[in-house]
PDB file of C-alpha atoms in Angstrom:
ATOM      1  CA  MET A   1      34.141 -21.248 -11.431  1.00 46.00           C
ATOM      2  CA  TYR A   2      32.471 -19.246  -9.087  1.00 52.00           C
ATOM      3  CA  TRP A   3      32.874 -16.005  -7.802  1.00 60.00           C
ATOM      4  CA  PRO A   4      30.907 -13.587  -5.748  1.00 61.00           C
ATOM      5  CA  TYR A   5      29.578 -10.876  -7.118  1.00 64.00           C
ATOM      6  CA  CYS A   6      28.965  -8.527  -3.875  1.00 69.00           C
ATOM      7  CA  VAL A   7      33.424  -7.450  -4.882  1.00 72.00           C
ATOM      8  CA  VAL A   8      31.228  -5.524  -6.940  1.00 74.00           C
ATOM      9  CA  TRP A   9      28.447  -4.492  -5.213  1.00 71.00           C
ATOM     10  CA  SER A  10      31.163  -3.098  -2.304  1.00 72.00           C
ATOM     11  CA  TYR A  11      33.184  -1.470  -4.286  1.00 73.00           C
ATOM     12  CA  TYR A  12      35.762  -3.908  -2.951  1.00 75.00           C
ATOM     13  CA  ALA A  13      37.029  -5.471  -6.813  1.00 77.00           C
ATOM     14  CA  GLY A  14      35.874  -3.067  -9.897  1.00 76.00           C
ATOM     15  CA  LYS A  15      32.412  -3.536 -12.041  1.00 77.00           C
ATOM     16  CA  ALA A  16      34.858  -4.555 -15.428  1.00 81.00           C
ATOM     17  CA  LEU A  17      37.202  -7.221 -13.576  1.00 80.00           C
ATOM     18  CA  GLY A  18      33.367  -8.533 -12.037  1.00 77.00           C
ATOM     19  CA  MET A  19      31.327  -8.150 -15.631  1.00 79.00           C
ATOM     20  CA  SER A  20      34.011 -10.277 -17.129  1.00 82.00           C
ATOM     21  CA  ARG A  21      34.007 -13.181 -15.146  1.00 81.00           C
ATOM     22  CA  PRO A  22      32.864 -16.382 -17.204  1.00 79.00           C
ATOM     23  CA  ASP A  23      29.780 -18.004 -16.663  1.00 74.00           C
ATOM     24  CA  GLY A  24      28.069 -20.412 -18.312  1.00 74.00           C
ATOM     25  CA  ARG A  25      27.699 -19.118 -21.542  1.00 76.00           C
ATOM     26  CA  GLY A  26      30.258 -16.278 -21.916  1.00 80.00           C
ATOM     27  CA  THR A  27      31.105 -13.463 -19.029  1.00 82.00           C
ATOM     28  CA  PHE A  28      27.969 -11.205 -16.270  1.00 77.00           C
ATOM     29  CA  GLU A  29      28.196  -8.664 -19.286  1.00 79.00           C
ATOM     30  CA  SER A  30      27.334 -11.075 -22.030  1.00 81.00           C
ATOM     31  CA  ASP A  31      23.874 -10.799 -21.055  1.00 76.00           C
ATOM     32  CA  PRO A  32      22.529  -7.935 -20.273  1.00 76.00           C
ATOM     33  CA  HIS A  33      23.995  -6.235 -23.519  1.00 77.00           C
ATOM     34  CA  ALA A  34      22.101  -9.485 -25.701  1.00 81.00           C
ATOM     35  CA  ILE A  35      18.503  -7.945 -24.451  1.00 81.00           C
ATOM     36  CA  ALA A  36      20.264  -4.599 -24.693  1.00 80.00           C
ATOM     37  CA  TYR A  37      19.111  -3.502 -21.098  1.00 77.00           C
ATOM     38  CA  GLN A  38      21.840  -2.551 -18.339  1.00 74.00           C
ATOM     39  CA  GLY A  39      19.093  -2.600 -15.389  1.00 75.00           C
ATOM     40  CA  PRO A  40      17.909   1.451 -14.054  1.00 78.00           C
ATOM     41  CA  LEU A  41      20.457   1.069 -10.217  1.00 73.00           C
ATOM     42  CA  PRO A  42      24.379   1.429 -10.930  1.00 72.00           C
ATOM     43  CA  ALA A  43      25.420  -2.121  -8.916  1.00 68.00           C
ATOM     44  CA  SER A  44      25.897  -0.088  -6.228  1.00 71.00           C
ATOM     45  CA  HIS A  45      26.362   0.247  -2.961  1.00 71.00           C
ATOM     46  CA  ILE A  46      26.377   3.596  -2.419  1.00 76.00           C
ATOM     47  CA  HIS A  47      23.643   4.050  -5.362  1.00 75.00           C
ATOM     48  CA  ILE A  48      20.881   1.161  -3.788  1.00 73.00           C
ATOM     49  CA  ILE A  49      21.027   2.484   0.205  1.00 74.00           C
ATOM     50  CA  LEU A  50      19.971  -0.165   1.926  1.00 71.00           C
ATOM     51  CA  SER A  51      19.138  -0.817   5.971  1.00 66.00           C
ATOM     52  CA  ALA A  52      20.762  -4.477   5.526  1.00 64.00           C
ATOM     53  CA  HIS A  53      22.396  -6.785   2.902  1.00 63.00           C
ATOM     54  CA  TYR A  54      22.770 -10.627   3.008  1.00 62.00           C
ATOM     55  CA  GLU A  55      23.885 -12.664   0.844  1.00 61.00           C
ATOM     56  CA  PHE A  56      24.102 -16.002   0.302  1.00 60.00           C
ATOM     57  CA  TYR A  57      25.929 -18.751  -1.027  1.00 60.00           C
ATOM     58  CA  ILE A  58      27.441 -22.245  -0.997  1.00 60.00           C
ATOM     59  CA  GLU A  59      30.969 -22.513  -2.808  1.00 62.00           C
ATOM     60  CA  GLN A  60      32.522 -25.305  -3.561  1.00 64.00           C
ATOM     61  CA  GLY A  61      29.351 -27.366  -3.584  1.00 64.00           C
ATOM     62  CA  LYS A  62      30.231 -30.056  -6.712  1.00 72.00           C
ATOM     63  CA  GLN A  63      33.533 -30.510  -3.636  1.00 74.00           C
ATOM     64  CA  LEU A  64      31.853 -30.423  -0.560  1.00 71.00           C
ATOM     65  CA  GLU A  65      29.428 -33.350  -2.323  1.00 73.00           C
ATOM     66  CA  HIS A  66      32.002 -35.963  -3.358  1.00 80.00           C
ATOM     67  CA  SER A  67      33.886 -35.306  -0.163  1.00 82.00           C
ATOM     68  CA  GLY A  68      31.048 -36.640   1.803  1.00 79.00           C
ATOM     69  CA  LYS A  69      31.176 -34.590   4.264  1.00 73.00           C
ATOM     70  CA  THR A  70      28.676 -32.685   6.060  1.00 73.00           C
ATOM     71  CA  ILE A  71      27.571 -28.880   6.107  1.00 70.00           C
ATOM     72  CA  GLY A  72      25.704 -26.591   7.908  1.00 68.00           C
ATOM     73  CA  VAL A  73      22.761 -24.305   5.716  1.00 69.00           C
ATOM     74  CA  VAL A  74      21.384 -21.316   7.679  1.00 67.00           C
ATOM     75  CA  THR A  75      18.233 -22.173   7.878  1.00 71.00           C
ATOM     76  CA  ASN A  76      16.668 -18.600   9.196  1.00 70.00           C
ATOM     77  CA  ILE A  77      17.997 -15.094   9.763  1.00 68.00           C
ATOM     78  CA  GLU A  78      17.140 -12.742  12.854  1.00 67.00           C
ATOM     79  CA  GLY A  79      16.708  -9.424  12.042  1.00 66.00           C
ATOM     80  CA  ILE A  80      16.999  -6.528  15.618  1.00 67.00           C
ATOM     81  CA  ARG A  81      12.900  -5.268  14.506  1.00 68.00           C
ATOM     82  CA  TRP A  82       9.985  -6.959  14.304  1.00 70.00           C
ATOM     83  CA  TYR A  83       6.799  -6.023  12.727  1.00 70.00           C
ATOM     84  CA  LYS A  84       3.286  -7.804  13.259  1.00 74.00           C
ATOM     85  CA  VAL A  85       1.840  -8.273  10.648  1.00 68.00           C
ATOM     86  CA  GLU A  86      -1.711  -8.460   9.459  1.00 71.00           C
ATOM     87  CA  VAL A  87      -3.731  -7.679   6.132  1.00 64.00           C
ATOM     88  CA  ARG A  88      -7.486  -8.378   6.291  1.00 67.00           C
ATOM     89  CA  ASP A  89      -8.542  -8.389   2.675  1.00 61.00           C
ATOM     90  CA  ASP A  90      -8.228 -10.450   0.085  1.00 60.00           C
ATOM     91  CA  TYR A  91      -6.467  -9.243  -2.892  1.00 60.00           C
ATOM     92  CA  VAL A  92      -2.840  -8.220  -2.671  1.00 54.00           C
ATOM     93  CA  THR A  93      -1.186  -6.260  -5.297  1.00 58.00           C
ATOM     94  CA  SER A  94       2.329  -4.836  -5.367  1.00 53.00           C
ATOM     95  CA  GLN A  95       1.433  -1.508  -5.014  1.00 57.00           C
ATOM     96  CA  SER A  96      -0.662  -2.506  -1.378  1.00 65.00           C
ATOM     97  CA  LEU A  97      -0.220   0.110   1.535  1.00 68.00           C
ATOM     98  CA  ILE A  98       1.165  -3.176   3.254  1.00 66.00           C
ATOM     99  CA  ILE A  99       3.920  -3.229   1.198  1.00 68.00           C
ATOM    100  CA  GLN A 100       4.465  -0.033  -0.106  1.00 72.00           C
ATOM    101  CA  PHE A 101       5.103  -0.004   4.516  1.00 72.00           C
ATOM    102  CA  ILE A 102       7.798  -2.940   4.451  1.00 71.00           C
ATOM    103  CA  SER A 103       9.624  -1.415   1.158  1.00 71.00           C
ATOM    104  CA  GLN A 104       9.508   2.201   2.884  1.00 74.00           C
ATOM    105  CA  LYS A 105      10.685   0.481   6.444  1.00 72.00           C
ATOM    106  CA  SER A 106      13.434  -2.013   5.039  1.00 70.00           C
ATOM    107  CA  SER A 107      15.465   1.052   2.991  1.00 66.00           C
ATOM    108  CA  LYS A 108      15.608   3.059   6.524  1.00 60.00           C
TER     109      LYS A 108
END
């Protein structure tokens, strides 16, 4: 059964409830425990501040497919701010200025 984990992120439900939810191989918590990694930051909109958050999923995909109904799917989103970016080099790394610029702008 699908359960949207944004309810933990938003504090609508507690982390314990979210981590106990079953997935295909156990629980949502079992994989991070199996590799002894819990991540560097808490799963929380309070600890990880974003200026925007977008979550996309289609619930009941199999039920919709079997019913033969047509559905609409979001293919694009449009933000309030647009940036024109021009890259004038042939080598871009994760530490390039453009990545730093976008990261700074998106976290405000």
